[in-house]
Coordinates of C-alpha atoms and ligand atoms in Angstrom, one line a residue:
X1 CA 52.5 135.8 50.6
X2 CA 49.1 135.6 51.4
X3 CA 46.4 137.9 52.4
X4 CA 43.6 137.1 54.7
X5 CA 40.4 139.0 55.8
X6 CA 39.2 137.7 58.9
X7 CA 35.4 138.7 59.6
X8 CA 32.3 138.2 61.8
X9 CA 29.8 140.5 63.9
X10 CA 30.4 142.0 67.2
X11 CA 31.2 139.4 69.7
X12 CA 31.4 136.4 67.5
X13 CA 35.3 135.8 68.0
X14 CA 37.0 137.6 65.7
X15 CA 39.9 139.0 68.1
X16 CA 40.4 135.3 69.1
X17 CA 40.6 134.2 66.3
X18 CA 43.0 136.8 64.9
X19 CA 45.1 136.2 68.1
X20 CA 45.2 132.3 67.4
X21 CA 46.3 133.3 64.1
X22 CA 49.6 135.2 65.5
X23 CA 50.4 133.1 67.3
X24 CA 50.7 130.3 64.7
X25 CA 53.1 133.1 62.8
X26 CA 50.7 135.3 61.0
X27 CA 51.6 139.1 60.2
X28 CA 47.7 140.4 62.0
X29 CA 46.7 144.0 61.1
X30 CA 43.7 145.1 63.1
X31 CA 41.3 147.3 61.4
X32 CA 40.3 149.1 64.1
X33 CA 43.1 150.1 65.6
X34 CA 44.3 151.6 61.9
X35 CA 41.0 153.3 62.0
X36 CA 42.4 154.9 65.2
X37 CA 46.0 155.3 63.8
X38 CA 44.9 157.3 60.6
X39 CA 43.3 159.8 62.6
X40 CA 46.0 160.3 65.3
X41 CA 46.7 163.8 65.9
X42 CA 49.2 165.5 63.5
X43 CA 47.8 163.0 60.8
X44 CA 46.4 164.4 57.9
X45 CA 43.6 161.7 58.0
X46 CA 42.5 164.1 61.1
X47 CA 42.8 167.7 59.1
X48 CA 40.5 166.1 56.5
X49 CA 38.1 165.3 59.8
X50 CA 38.5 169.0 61.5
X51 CA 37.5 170.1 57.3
X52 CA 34.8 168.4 56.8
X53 CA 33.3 168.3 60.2
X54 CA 34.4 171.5 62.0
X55 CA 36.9 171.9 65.1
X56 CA 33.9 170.6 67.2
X57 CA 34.9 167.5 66.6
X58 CA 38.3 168.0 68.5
X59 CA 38.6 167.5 72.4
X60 CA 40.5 170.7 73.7
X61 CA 43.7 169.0 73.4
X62 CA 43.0 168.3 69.7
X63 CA 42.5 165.0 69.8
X64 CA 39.6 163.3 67.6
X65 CA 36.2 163.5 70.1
X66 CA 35.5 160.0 69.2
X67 CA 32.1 160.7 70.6
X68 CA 31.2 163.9 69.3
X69 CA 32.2 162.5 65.9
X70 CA 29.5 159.5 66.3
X71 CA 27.0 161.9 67.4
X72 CA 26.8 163.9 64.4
X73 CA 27.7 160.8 62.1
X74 CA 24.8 158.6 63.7
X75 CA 22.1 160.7 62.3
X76 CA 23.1 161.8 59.3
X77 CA 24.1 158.9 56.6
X78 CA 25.6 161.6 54.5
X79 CA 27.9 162.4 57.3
X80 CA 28.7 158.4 57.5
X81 CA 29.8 158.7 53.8
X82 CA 31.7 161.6 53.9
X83 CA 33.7 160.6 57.1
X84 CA 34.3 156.5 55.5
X85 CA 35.5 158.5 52.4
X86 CA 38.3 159.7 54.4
X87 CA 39.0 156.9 56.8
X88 CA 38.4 153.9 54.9
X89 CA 41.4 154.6 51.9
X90 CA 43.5 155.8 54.1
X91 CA 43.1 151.6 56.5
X92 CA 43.4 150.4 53.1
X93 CA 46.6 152.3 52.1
X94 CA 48.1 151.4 56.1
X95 CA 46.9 147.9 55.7
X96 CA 48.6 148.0 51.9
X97 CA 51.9 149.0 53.8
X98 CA 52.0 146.7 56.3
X99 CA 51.5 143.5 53.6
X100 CA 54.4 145.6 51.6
X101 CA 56.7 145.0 54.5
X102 CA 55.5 141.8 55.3
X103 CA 57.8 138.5 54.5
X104 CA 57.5 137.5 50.8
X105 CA 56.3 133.8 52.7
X106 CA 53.8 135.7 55.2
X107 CA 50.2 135.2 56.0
X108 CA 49.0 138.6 56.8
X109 CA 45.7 138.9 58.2
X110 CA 42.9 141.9 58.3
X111 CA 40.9 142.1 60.7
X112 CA 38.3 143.9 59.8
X113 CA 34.8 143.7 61.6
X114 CA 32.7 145.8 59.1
X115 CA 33.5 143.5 55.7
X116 CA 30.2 144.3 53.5
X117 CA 31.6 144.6 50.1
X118 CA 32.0 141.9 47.6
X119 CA 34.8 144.6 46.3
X120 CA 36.9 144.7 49.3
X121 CA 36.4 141.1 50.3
X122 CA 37.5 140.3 46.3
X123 CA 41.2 142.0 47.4
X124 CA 42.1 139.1 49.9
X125 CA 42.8 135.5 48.9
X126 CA 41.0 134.5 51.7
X127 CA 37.6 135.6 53.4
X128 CA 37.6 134.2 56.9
X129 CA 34.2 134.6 58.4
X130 CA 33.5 133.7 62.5
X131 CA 30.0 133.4 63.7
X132 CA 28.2 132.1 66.9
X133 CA 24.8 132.1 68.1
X134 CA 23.3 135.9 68.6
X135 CA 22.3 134.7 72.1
X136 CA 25.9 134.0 73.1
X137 CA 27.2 136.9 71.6
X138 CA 24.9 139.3 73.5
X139 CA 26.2 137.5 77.1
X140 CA 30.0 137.5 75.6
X141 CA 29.4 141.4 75.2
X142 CA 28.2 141.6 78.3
X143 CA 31.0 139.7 80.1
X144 CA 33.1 142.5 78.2
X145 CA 31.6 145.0 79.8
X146 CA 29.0 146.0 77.5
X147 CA 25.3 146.6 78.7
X148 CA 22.5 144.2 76.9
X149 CA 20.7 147.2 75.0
X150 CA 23.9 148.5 73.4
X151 CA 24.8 145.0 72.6
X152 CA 21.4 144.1 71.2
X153 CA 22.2 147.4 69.5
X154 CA 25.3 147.1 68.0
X155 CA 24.5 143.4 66.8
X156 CA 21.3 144.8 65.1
X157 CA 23.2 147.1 63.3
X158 CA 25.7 144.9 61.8
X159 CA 25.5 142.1 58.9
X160 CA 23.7 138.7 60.3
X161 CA 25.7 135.7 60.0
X162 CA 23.5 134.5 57.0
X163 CA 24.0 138.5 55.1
X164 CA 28.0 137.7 55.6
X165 CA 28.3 134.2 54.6
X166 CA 28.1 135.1 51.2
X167 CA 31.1 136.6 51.5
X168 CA 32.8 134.3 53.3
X169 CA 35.1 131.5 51.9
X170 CA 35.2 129.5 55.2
X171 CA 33.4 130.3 58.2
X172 CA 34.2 129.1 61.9
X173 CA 31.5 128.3 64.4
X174 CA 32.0 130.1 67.7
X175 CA 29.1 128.7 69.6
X176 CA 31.5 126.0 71.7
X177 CA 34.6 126.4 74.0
X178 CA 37.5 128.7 73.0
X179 CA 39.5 125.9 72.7
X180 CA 37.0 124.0 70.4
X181 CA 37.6 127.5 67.8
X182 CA 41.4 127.8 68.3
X183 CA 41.4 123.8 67.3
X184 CA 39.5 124.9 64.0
X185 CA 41.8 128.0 63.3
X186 CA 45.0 125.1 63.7
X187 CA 43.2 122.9 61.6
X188 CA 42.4 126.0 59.0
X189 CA 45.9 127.0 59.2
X190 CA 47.8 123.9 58.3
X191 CA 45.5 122.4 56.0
X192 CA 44.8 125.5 54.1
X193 CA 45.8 128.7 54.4
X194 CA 49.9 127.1 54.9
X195 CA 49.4 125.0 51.6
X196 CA 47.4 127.9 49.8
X197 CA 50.6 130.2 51.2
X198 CA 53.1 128.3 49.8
X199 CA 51.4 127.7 46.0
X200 CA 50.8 130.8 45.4
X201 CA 54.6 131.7 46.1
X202 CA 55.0 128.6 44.2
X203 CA 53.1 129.9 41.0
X204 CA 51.4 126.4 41.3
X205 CA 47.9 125.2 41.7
X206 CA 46.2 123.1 44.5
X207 CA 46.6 119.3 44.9
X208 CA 43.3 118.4 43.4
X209 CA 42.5 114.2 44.2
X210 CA 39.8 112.2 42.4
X211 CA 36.8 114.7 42.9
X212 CA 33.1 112.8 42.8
X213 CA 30.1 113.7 41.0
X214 CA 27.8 115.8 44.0
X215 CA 24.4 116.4 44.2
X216 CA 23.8 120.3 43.1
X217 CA 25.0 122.4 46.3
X218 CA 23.6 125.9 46.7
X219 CA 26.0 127.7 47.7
X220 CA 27.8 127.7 44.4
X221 CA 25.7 130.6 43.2
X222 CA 27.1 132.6 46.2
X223 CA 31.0 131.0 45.5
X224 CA 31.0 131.7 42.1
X225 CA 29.9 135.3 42.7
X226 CA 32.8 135.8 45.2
X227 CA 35.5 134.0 43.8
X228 CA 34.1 135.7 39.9
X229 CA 35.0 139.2 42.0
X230 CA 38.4 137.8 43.0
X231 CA 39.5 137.2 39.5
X232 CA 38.3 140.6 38.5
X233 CA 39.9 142.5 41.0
X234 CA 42.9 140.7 40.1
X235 CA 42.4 141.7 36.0
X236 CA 41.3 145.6 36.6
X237 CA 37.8 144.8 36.9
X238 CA 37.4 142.7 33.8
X239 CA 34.3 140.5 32.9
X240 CA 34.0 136.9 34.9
X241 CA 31.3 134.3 34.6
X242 CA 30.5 131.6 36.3
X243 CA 29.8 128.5 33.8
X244 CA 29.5 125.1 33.9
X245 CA 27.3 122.8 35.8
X246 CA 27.9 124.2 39.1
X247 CA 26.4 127.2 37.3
X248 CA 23.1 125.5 36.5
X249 CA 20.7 125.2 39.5
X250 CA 19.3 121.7 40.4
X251 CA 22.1 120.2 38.2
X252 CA 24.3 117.6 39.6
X253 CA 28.3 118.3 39.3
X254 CA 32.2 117.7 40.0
X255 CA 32.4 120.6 43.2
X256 CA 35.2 122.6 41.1
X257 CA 33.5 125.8 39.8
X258 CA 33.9 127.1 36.5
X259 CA 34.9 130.5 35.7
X260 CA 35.2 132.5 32.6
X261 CA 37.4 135.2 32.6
X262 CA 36.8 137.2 29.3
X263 CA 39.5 139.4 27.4
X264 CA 40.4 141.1 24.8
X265 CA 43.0 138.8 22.8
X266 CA 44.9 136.2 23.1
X267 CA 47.9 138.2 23.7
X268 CA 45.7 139.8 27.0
X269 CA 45.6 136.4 28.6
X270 CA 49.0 136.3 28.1
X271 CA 49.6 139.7 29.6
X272 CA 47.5 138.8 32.4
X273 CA 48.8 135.5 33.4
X274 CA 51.4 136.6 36.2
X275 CA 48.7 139.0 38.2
X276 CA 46.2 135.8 38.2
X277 CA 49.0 134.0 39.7
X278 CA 49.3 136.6 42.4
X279 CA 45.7 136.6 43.2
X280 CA 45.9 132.3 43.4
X281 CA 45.3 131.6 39.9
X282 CA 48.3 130.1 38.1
X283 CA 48.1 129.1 34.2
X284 CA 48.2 125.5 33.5
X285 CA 50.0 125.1 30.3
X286 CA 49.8 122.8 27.6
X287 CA 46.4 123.8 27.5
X288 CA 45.2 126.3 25.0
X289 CA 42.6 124.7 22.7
X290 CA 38.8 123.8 23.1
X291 CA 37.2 122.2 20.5
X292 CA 35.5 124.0 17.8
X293 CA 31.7 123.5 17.6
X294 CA 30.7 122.9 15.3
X295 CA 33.8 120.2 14.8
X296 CA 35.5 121.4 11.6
X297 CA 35.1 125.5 13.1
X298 CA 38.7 127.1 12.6
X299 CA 40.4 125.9 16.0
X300 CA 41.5 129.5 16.1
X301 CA 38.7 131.1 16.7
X302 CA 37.9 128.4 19.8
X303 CA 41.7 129.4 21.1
X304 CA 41.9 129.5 25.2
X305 CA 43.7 129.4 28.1
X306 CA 43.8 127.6 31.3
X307 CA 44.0 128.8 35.1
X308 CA 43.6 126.3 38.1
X309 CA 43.4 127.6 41.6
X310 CA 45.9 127.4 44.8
X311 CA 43.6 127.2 47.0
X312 CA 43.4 123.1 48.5
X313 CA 39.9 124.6 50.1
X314 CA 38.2 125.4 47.0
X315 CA 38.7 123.8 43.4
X316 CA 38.1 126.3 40.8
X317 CA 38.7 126.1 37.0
X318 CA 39.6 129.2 35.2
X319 CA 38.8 129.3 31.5
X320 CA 40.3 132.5 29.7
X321 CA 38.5 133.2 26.6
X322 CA 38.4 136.4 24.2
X323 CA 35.3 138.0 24.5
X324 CA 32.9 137.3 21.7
X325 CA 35.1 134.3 20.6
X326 CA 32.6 131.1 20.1
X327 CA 34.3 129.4 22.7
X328 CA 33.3 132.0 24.9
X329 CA 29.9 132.5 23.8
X330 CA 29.2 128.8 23.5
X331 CA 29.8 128.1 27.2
X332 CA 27.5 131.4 28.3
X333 CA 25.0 129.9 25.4
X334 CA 25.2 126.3 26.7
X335 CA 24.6 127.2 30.7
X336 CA 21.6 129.5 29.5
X337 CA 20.0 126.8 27.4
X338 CA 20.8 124.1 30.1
X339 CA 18.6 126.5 32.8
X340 CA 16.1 127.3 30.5
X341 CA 15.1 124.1 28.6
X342 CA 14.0 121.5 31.8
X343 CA 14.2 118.6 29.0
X344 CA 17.2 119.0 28.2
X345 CA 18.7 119.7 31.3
X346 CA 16.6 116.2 33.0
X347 CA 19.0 114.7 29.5
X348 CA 22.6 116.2 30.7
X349 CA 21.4 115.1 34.5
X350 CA 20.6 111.8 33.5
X351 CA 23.7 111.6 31.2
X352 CA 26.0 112.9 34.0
X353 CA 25.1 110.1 36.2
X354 CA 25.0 107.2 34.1
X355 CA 28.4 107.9 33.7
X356 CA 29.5 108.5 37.4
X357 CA 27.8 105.7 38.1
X358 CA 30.2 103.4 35.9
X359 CA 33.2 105.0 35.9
X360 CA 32.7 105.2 39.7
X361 CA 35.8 102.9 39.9
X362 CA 37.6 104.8 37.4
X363 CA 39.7 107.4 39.7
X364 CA 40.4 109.9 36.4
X365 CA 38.2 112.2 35.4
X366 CA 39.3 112.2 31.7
X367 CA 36.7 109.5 30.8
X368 CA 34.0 111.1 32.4
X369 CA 34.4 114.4 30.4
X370 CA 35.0 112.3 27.2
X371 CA 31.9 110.3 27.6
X372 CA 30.0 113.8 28.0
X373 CA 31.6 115.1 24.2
X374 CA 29.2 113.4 22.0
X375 CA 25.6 114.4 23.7
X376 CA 27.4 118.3 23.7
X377 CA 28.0 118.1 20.1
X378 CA 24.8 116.5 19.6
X379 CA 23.4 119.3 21.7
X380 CA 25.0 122.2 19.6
X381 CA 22.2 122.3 16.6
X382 CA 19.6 122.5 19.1
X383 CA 21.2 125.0 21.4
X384 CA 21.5 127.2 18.8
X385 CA 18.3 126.6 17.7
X386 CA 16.7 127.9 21.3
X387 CA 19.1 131.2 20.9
X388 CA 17.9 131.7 17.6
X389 CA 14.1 130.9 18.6
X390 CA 14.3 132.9 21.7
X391 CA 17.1 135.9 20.5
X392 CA 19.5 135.0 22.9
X393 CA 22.1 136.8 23.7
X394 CA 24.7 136.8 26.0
X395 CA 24.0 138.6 28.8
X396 CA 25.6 142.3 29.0
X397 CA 28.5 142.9 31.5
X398 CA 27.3 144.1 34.7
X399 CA 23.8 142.6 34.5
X400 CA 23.3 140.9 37.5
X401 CA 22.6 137.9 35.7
X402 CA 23.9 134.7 37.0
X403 CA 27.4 135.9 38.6
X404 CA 28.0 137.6 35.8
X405 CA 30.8 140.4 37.3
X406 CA 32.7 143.0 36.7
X407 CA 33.2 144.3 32.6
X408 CA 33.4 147.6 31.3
X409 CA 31.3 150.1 33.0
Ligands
ADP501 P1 35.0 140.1 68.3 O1 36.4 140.4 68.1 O2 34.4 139.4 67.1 O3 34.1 141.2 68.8 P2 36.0 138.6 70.6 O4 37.0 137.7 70.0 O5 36.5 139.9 71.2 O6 34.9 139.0 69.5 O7 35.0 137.8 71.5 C1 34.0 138.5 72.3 C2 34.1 138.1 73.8 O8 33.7 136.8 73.9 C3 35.5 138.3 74.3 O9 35.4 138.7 75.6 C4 36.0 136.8 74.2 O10 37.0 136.6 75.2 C5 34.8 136.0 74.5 N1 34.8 134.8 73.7 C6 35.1 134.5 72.4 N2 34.9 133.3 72.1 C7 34.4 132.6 73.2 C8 34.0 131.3 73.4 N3 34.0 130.4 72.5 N4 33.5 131.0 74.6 C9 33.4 132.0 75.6 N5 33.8 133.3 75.4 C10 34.3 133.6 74.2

């Protein structure tokens, strides 16, 4: 099973792409049309309307007056609220059904044209984002039947493209022929979301090949943010940083991002392992140790384990760790110090590509992170000595500091 958001403006190509979807065997909930369903007469989603908004929101045959509803809602943004507070659980809870009856080896896909939250986008395995050139939208609308003000309108009232990417994990271009997007959604289908489908059933992680040292990209920031809200959505809202040198801006890296999930105990991680599997993180075993730093620390204390992803799109490194552990404060400590100290960070560049450079014929990557081993636990003395020179700490849960999310409220 896997669960799918599909999203873009008004007019970019989301219902073709949704339909595309179907008919390559996906289960395709539309958003909308639960938004109508939930608030069908005789529903309770609609007594909760008539409460809160009066019966002048009823036509006389007591059905919802979809239009004297967006009147009074336009306005009034308190009015917005209170009317998404009773339609939006209520999609979720429909949408929640429909995956429930789904086939345990479905794709389901959401529709949904109004994706804004990091939140809601963290419950899908996959964010599917369409977009096409605002120009070509309006005339799309148009050919739909829409007048160019209330297209102009509706786009302007919506996300742009760049707002949504963000939250997007792959996003289709829309500006060609419909045949040119249906070829991509194939193409995203069978090398992806099939594959990603059939791991995650698996409880097994992506094929990963050789992966080569890149230039820094970015979009990591943005990717570790989302896929940091995936993992916590998956571990009731627990802590997730992004580490590592994708982490670091300007630095050069492997593209496989580095997360740090933090828990309680050991015995948490444990606890946790099968909903992480769910959500398309499956525990490599046979790794549970980092080294202690300084070497000779109680390997104990530098206990972890390991998560890879099932996603073949998107490599991703999961590194459980019990909060306030060294291990875990080391690699917060380590990124910090890396983004804060240029000379340093021009050292681990320099380092990092000396060593691509010759192992570039070497297709393992277990060289490459033992060549790195010494210059980190040469680094260690004078890591600490920047936290202790600047009172570093790490930084709280919930700070919006470098895709730090989630953590106890
Ligand atoms: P959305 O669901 O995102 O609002 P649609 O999939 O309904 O967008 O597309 C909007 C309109 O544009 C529809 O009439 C659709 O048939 C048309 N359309 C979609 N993609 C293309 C395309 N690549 N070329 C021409 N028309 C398109």
């Amino acid at each position: 099973m896997l669960t799918t958001a599909v999203t873009g403006g008004i007019g970019s190509g989301k219902s073709t792409v949704s339909a595309v979807l179907r008919d390559l065997g996906a289960v395709v909930a539309d958003s909308d049309r639960l938004a109508r369903e939930v608030v069908a007469p005789g529903t309770a989603g609609l007594a909760a309307i008539v409460g809160a908004f009066g019966p002048t929101v009823l036509t006389p045959d007591g059905a919802l007056d979809r239009p004297a509803l967006a009147a009074v809602v336009f306005a009034d943004p308190a009015a917005r609220r209170t009317l998404e507070a009773i339609t939006h659980p209520r999609v979720r809870a429909r949408f929640e059904q429909i995956r429930a009856a789904a086939p345990a080896d479905a794709i389901v896909v959401n529709d949904i044209p109004l994706l804004v939250d990091l939140a809601v986008a963290a419950t899908f395995h996959l964010v599917v984002g369409v977009r096409a050139d605002q120009e070509r939208r309006v005339g799309r609308l148009v050919g739909r039947g829409l007048t160019e003000a209330d297209a102009r309108a509706r786009i302007a009232a919506q996300l742009t493209d760049d707002q949504r990417a963000p939250l997007c994990d792959v996003v289709l271009d829309n500006d060609g022929a419909p045949d040119e997007l249906a070829e991509q959604v194939r193409g995203l289908w069978a090398k992806r979301l099939m594959p990603f489908e059939a791991n995650v059933r698996a409880g097994r992680r992506a094929v990963r090949g050789p992966v080569a040292l890149v230039g820094h990209r970015p979009s990591w920031a943005a990717d570790g943010r989302r896929l940091a809200a995936r993992i916590s959505a998956a571990c009731g809202g627990r802590r997730v940083d992004h580490i590592g040198s994708t982490a670091i801006p300007g630095m050069p890296a492997k593209d496989v991002l580095d997360l740090q999930l933090a828990v309680e105990s050991p015995a948490t991680a444990d606890e946790l392992a099968p909903a992480l599997a769910a959500a398309g993180f499956p525990r490599i075993d046979g790794n549970r140790q980092d080294l202690p730093r300084p070497a000779g620390d109680d390997p104990d204390r530098w206990i972890k384990r390991f998560h890879a992803n099932a996603d073949p799109g998107r490599a991703v490194n999961l590194h459980v760790r019990v909060a306030d552990r060294p291990n875990w404060r080391w690699a917060l400590l380590v990124r910090d110090w890396l983004i804060a100290d240029a000379a340093a960070s021009a050292e681990y560049r320099e380092l990092k590509l000396a060593v691509a450079a010759r192992d570039a014929d070497d297709p393992t990557t277990l060289r490459y992170a033992e060549a790195k081993e010494p210059w980190f636990g040469f680094a260690h003395d004078r890591a600490e000595a920047w936290a202790a020179a600047t009172g570093w700490r790490p930084a709280a849960a919930g700070a919006e500091a470098m895709g730090t999310v989630g953590g106890p409220a």
